[in-house]
């Protein structure tokens, strides 16, 4: 069974630039999560989708971050404009609907200079 | 109290030791708890679910204490390969399942 796919794996941008991350969840998983993980901290949930609807985005900085999951499958997370403090690993996971367990992709390591 | 709290450690133990971590949570209505393991520069991976009756998988045992609102992870006979960060996950208050991760506890197993 294929796992969660994410791209790119690494991205370096300058502050005020835009960046987008892509995630393709495990087939059949209706729930998709985006997390931000800063070094030394646990993953912080940015947004949670159930199919193509948003379950929670209370911790998403909506002035600069946006996410979509138009067809209820893959998803894109965008940052525009980026700030230095956005440097982090962005993790995507998909959820088993019967057990609430999550399976993570390899993440995208973002560096903002 | 924060939604979820973990002692960041590091816990430094010799091979063969038994080590236990706790994770406290504030939402008394929480139902689904998990432990994930994260290796350095890798993504988190599910270690085990935490059931009301406890859960054991080989050298690992997870327990839930609802009265005191914490979950625990016990590792027996530690191996060098157990060195990692252990993250607990508890659900946020509310109807839908919305996970909150702890900051993780770092374990270092030395020879």
GROMACS .gro file of C-alpha atoms in nm:
model
  224
    1UNK     CA    1   0.000   0.000   0.000
    2UNK     CA    2   0.139   0.337  -0.099
    3UNK     CA    3   0.199   0.581   0.184
    4UNK     CA    4   0.135   0.953   0.208
    5UNK     CA    5   0.324   1.144  -0.060
    6UNK     CA    6   0.452   1.497  -0.015
    7UNK     CA    7   0.647   1.733  -0.235
    8UNK     CA    8   0.881   1.905  -0.244
    9UNK     CA    9   1.098   1.751   0.026
   10UNK     CA   10   1.303   2.067   0.074
   11UNK     CA   11   1.244   2.430  -0.009
   12UNK     CA   12   1.451   2.740   0.051
   13UNK     CA   13   1.294   3.080  -0.013
   14UNK     CA   14   1.347   3.439   0.089
   15UNK     CA   15   1.108   3.618   0.319
   16UNK     CA   16   0.805   3.770   0.150
   17UNK     CA   17   0.814   3.505  -0.124
   18UNK     CA   18   0.537   3.251  -0.177
   19UNK     CA   19   0.559   2.875  -0.148
   20UNK     CA   20   0.323   2.582  -0.196
   21UNK     CA   21   0.333   2.227  -0.066
   22UNK     CA   22   0.148   1.928  -0.204
   23UNK     CA   23   0.016   1.618  -0.030
   24UNK     CA   24  -0.145   1.301  -0.160
   25UNK     CA   25  -0.299   1.089   0.117
   26UNK     CA   26  -0.341   0.715   0.141
   27UNK     CA   27  -0.619   0.596  -0.087
   28UNK     CA   28  -0.950   0.575   0.098
   29UNK     CA   29  -0.849   0.804   0.385
   30UNK     CA   30  -1.111   1.078   0.408
   31UNK     CA   31  -0.928   1.280   0.673
   32UNK     CA   32  -0.621   1.484   0.585
   33UNK     CA   33  -0.412   1.693   0.825
   34UNK     CA   34  -0.147   1.959   0.776
   35UNK     CA   35   0.096   2.023   1.062
   36UNK     CA   36   0.379   2.265   1.123
   37UNK     CA   37   0.666   2.127   1.328
   38UNK     CA   38   0.930   2.365   1.455
   39UNK     CA   39   1.256   2.216   1.579
   40UNK     CA   40   1.223   2.084   1.933
   41UNK     CA   41   0.844   2.103   1.938
   42UNK     CA   42   0.560   1.865   1.864
   43UNK     CA   43   0.359   1.893   1.543
   44UNK     CA   44   0.107   2.179   1.554
   45UNK     CA   45  -0.216   2.117   1.365
   46UNK     CA   46  -0.277   2.384   1.102
   47UNK     CA   47  -0.582   2.247   0.927
   48UNK     CA   48  -0.788   1.928   0.921
   49UNK     CA   49  -1.003   1.821   0.626
   50UNK     CA   50  -1.277   1.561   0.614
   51UNK     CA   51  -1.314   1.486   0.243
   52UNK     CA   52  -1.309   1.839   0.097
   53UNK     CA   53  -1.461   2.012   0.400
   54UNK     CA   54  -1.266   2.185   0.677
   55UNK     CA   55  -1.305   2.030   1.023
   56UNK     CA   56  -1.068   2.266   1.201
   57UNK     CA   57  -0.843   2.553   1.097
   58UNK     CA   58  -0.831   2.742   1.425
   59UNK     CA   59  -0.450   2.748   1.434
   60UNK     CA   60  -0.398   2.837   1.068
   61UNK     CA   61  -0.260   3.193   1.028
   62UNK     CA   62  -0.517   3.286   0.770
   63UNK     CA   63  -0.357   3.617   0.679
   64UNK     CA   64  -0.075   3.429   0.508
   65UNK     CA   65  -0.158   3.058   0.501
   66UNK     CA   66  -0.422   2.889   0.288
   67UNK     CA   67  -0.506   2.528   0.213
   68UNK     CA   68  -0.742   2.348  -0.015
   69UNK     CA   69  -0.855   1.997  -0.091
   70UNK     CA   70  -1.081   2.052  -0.386
   71UNK     CA   71  -1.171   1.696  -0.488
   72UNK     CA   72  -1.138   1.539  -0.147
   73UNK     CA   73  -0.814   1.365  -0.237
   74UNK     CA   74  -0.487   1.556  -0.264
   75UNK     CA   75  -0.426   1.889  -0.094
   76UNK     CA   76  -0.215   2.202  -0.127
   77UNK     CA   77  -0.089   2.427   0.153
   78UNK     CA   78   0.031   2.775   0.055
   79UNK     CA   79   0.219   3.046   0.239
   80UNK     CA   80   0.209   3.398   0.098
   81UNK     CA   81   0.411   3.595   0.197
   82UNK     CA   82   0.655   3.386   0.398
   83UNK     CA   83   0.817   3.511   0.719
   84UNK     CA   84   1.136   3.398   0.886
   85UNK     CA   85   0.936   3.226   1.162
   86UNK     CA   86   0.768   3.000   0.904
   87UNK     CA   87   1.091   2.799   0.881
   88UNK     CA   88   0.979   2.454   0.989
   89UNK     CA   89   0.887   2.108   0.866
   90UNK     CA   90   0.539   2.088   0.717
   91UNK     CA   91   0.388   1.746   0.771
   92UNK     CA   92   0.086   1.601   0.602
   93UNK     CA   93  -0.094   1.297   0.739
   94UNK     CA   94  -0.402   1.104   0.647
   95UNK     CA   95  -0.633   0.940   0.892
   96UNK     CA   96  -0.780   0.595   0.915
   97UNK     CA   97  -1.151   0.675   0.954
   98UNK     CA   98  -1.216   0.377   1.181
   99UNK     CA   99  -0.936   0.418   1.433
  100UNK     CA  100  -0.832   0.789   1.429
  101UNK     CA  101  -0.475   0.676   1.366
  102UNK     CA  102  -0.265   0.888   1.135
  103UNK     CA  103  -0.004   0.805   0.874
  104UNK     CA  104   0.248   1.074   0.796
  105UNK     CA  105   0.426   1.171   0.481
  106UNK     CA  106   0.801   1.249   0.488
  107UNK     CA  107   0.738   1.622   0.530
  108UNK     CA  108   0.866   1.933   0.354
  109UNK     CA  109   1.152   2.113   0.522
  110UNK     CA  110   1.109   2.488   0.460
  111UNK     CA  111   1.384   2.739   0.521
  112UNK     CA  112   1.297   3.108   0.496
  113UNK     CA  113   1.599   3.337   0.461
  114UNK     CA  114  -0.346   2.337   3.250
  115UNK     CA  115  -0.228   2.303   2.889
  116UNK     CA  116  -0.421   2.071   2.657
  117UNK     CA  117  -0.136   1.822   2.666
  118UNK     CA  118   0.195   1.826   2.851
  119UNK     CA  119   0.502   1.608   2.827
  120UNK     CA  120   0.837   1.622   3.001
  121UNK     CA  121   1.080   1.694   2.714
  122UNK     CA  122   1.366   1.505   2.883
  123UNK     CA  123   1.604   1.384   2.761
  124UNK     CA  124   1.577   1.057   2.945
  125UNK     CA  125   1.922   0.900   2.932
  126UNK     CA  126   1.912   0.527   3.016
  127UNK     CA  127   2.142   0.227   2.969
  128UNK     CA  128   2.052  -0.066   2.749
  129UNK     CA  129   1.823  -0.307   2.928
  130UNK     CA  130   1.669  -0.045   3.152
  131UNK     CA  131   1.299   0.013   3.202
  132UNK     CA  132   1.180   0.366   3.139
  133UNK     CA  133   0.839   0.530   3.162
  134UNK     CA  134   0.698   0.854   3.024
  135UNK     CA  135   0.379   1.032   3.121
  136UNK     CA  136   0.160   1.267   2.924
  137UNK     CA  137  -0.102   1.475   3.104
  138UNK     CA  138  -0.410   1.615   2.935
  139UNK     CA  139  -0.680   1.865   3.028
  140UNK     CA  140  -0.987   1.746   2.834
  141UNK     CA  141  -1.162   1.501   3.064
  142UNK     CA  142  -1.391   1.385   2.783
  143UNK     CA  143  -1.103   1.265   2.565
  144UNK     CA  144  -1.147   0.917   2.420
  145UNK     CA  145  -0.876   0.836   2.166
  146UNK     CA  146  -0.512   0.851   2.276
  147UNK     CA  147  -0.200   0.752   2.094
  148UNK     CA  148   0.176   0.731   2.124
  149UNK     CA  149   0.386   0.810   1.818
  150UNK     CA  150   0.758   0.767   1.775
  151UNK     CA  151   0.967   1.018   1.584
  152UNK     CA  152   1.326   0.955   1.484
  153UNK     CA  153   1.558   1.247   1.421
  154UNK     CA  154   1.462   1.430   1.099
  155UNK     CA  155   1.191   1.176   1.022
  156UNK     CA  156   0.813   1.183   1.029
  157UNK     CA  157   0.615   1.056   1.331
  158UNK     CA  158   0.506   0.693   1.316
  159UNK     CA  159   0.232   0.529   1.515
  160UNK     CA  160   0.369   0.331   1.806
  161UNK     CA  161   0.051   0.229   1.978
  162UNK     CA  162  -0.304   0.321   2.064
  163UNK     CA  163  -0.400   0.366   2.427
  164UNK     CA  164  -0.712   0.186   2.535
  165UNK     CA  165  -0.903   0.220   2.860
  166UNK     CA  166  -0.793  -0.131   2.951
  167UNK     CA  167  -0.429  -0.063   2.863
  168UNK     CA  168  -0.237  -0.192   2.566
  169UNK     CA  169   0.075  -0.405   2.549
  170UNK     CA  170   0.290  -0.475   2.244
  171UNK     CA  171   0.607  -0.667   2.318
  172UNK     CA  172   0.830  -0.449   2.534
  173UNK     CA  173   0.591  -0.154   2.520
  174UNK     CA  174   0.294  -0.095   2.748
  175UNK     CA  175   0.056   0.199   2.731
  176UNK     CA  176  -0.183   0.285   3.012
  177UNK     CA  177  -0.461   0.536   3.059
  178UNK     CA  178  -0.540   0.692   3.397
  179UNK     CA  179  -0.864   0.882   3.355
  180UNK     CA  180  -0.892   0.990   3.718
  181UNK     CA  181  -0.559   1.172   3.705
  182UNK     CA  182  -0.587   1.253   3.334
  183UNK     CA  183  -0.265   1.112   3.204
  184UNK     CA  184  -0.144   0.841   2.972
  185UNK     CA  185   0.182   0.655   3.018
  186UNK     CA  186   0.426   0.461   2.804
  187UNK     CA  187   0.649   0.197   2.960
  188UNK     CA  188   0.944   0.054   2.770
  189UNK     CA  189   1.108  -0.257   2.915
  190UNK     CA  190   1.451  -0.391   2.826
  191UNK     CA  191   1.548  -0.077   2.635
  192UNK     CA  192   1.740  -0.117   2.310
  193UNK     CA  193   1.973   0.129   2.142
  194UNK     CA  194   1.718   0.145   1.861
  195UNK     CA  195   1.455   0.279   2.102
  196UNK     CA  196   1.638   0.613   2.103
  197UNK     CA  197   1.385   0.858   1.960
  198UNK     CA  198   1.130   1.120   2.058
  199UNK     CA  199   0.799   0.986   2.186
  200UNK     CA  200   0.495   1.200   2.114
  201UNK     CA  201   0.159   1.162   2.281
  202UNK     CA  202  -0.161   1.258   2.104
  203UNK     CA  203  -0.485   1.351   2.276
  204UNK     CA  204  -0.804   1.480   2.121
  205UNK     CA  205  -0.914   1.837   2.166
  206UNK     CA  206  -1.243   1.912   2.343
  207UNK     CA  207  -1.540   1.910   2.109
  208UNK     CA  208  -1.749   1.678   1.893
  209UNK     CA  209  -1.511   1.594   1.610
  210UNK     CA  210  -1.182   1.415   1.659
  211UNK     CA  211  -0.915   1.688   1.644
  212UNK     CA  212  -0.572   1.568   1.754
  213UNK     CA  213  -0.329   1.764   1.969
  214UNK     CA  214   0.032   1.650   1.990
  215UNK     CA  215   0.252   1.692   2.293
  216UNK     CA  216   0.599   1.839   2.247
  217UNK     CA  217   0.752   1.496   2.282
  218UNK     CA  218   0.987   1.324   2.524
  219UNK     CA  219   1.339   1.250   2.407
  220UNK     CA  220   1.483   0.909   2.496
  221UNK     CA  221   1.851   0.826   2.460
  222UNK     CA  222   1.953   0.466   2.522
  223UNK     CA  223   2.328   0.422   2.564
  224UNK     CA  224   2.545   0.107   2.569
   0.00000   0.00000   0.00000
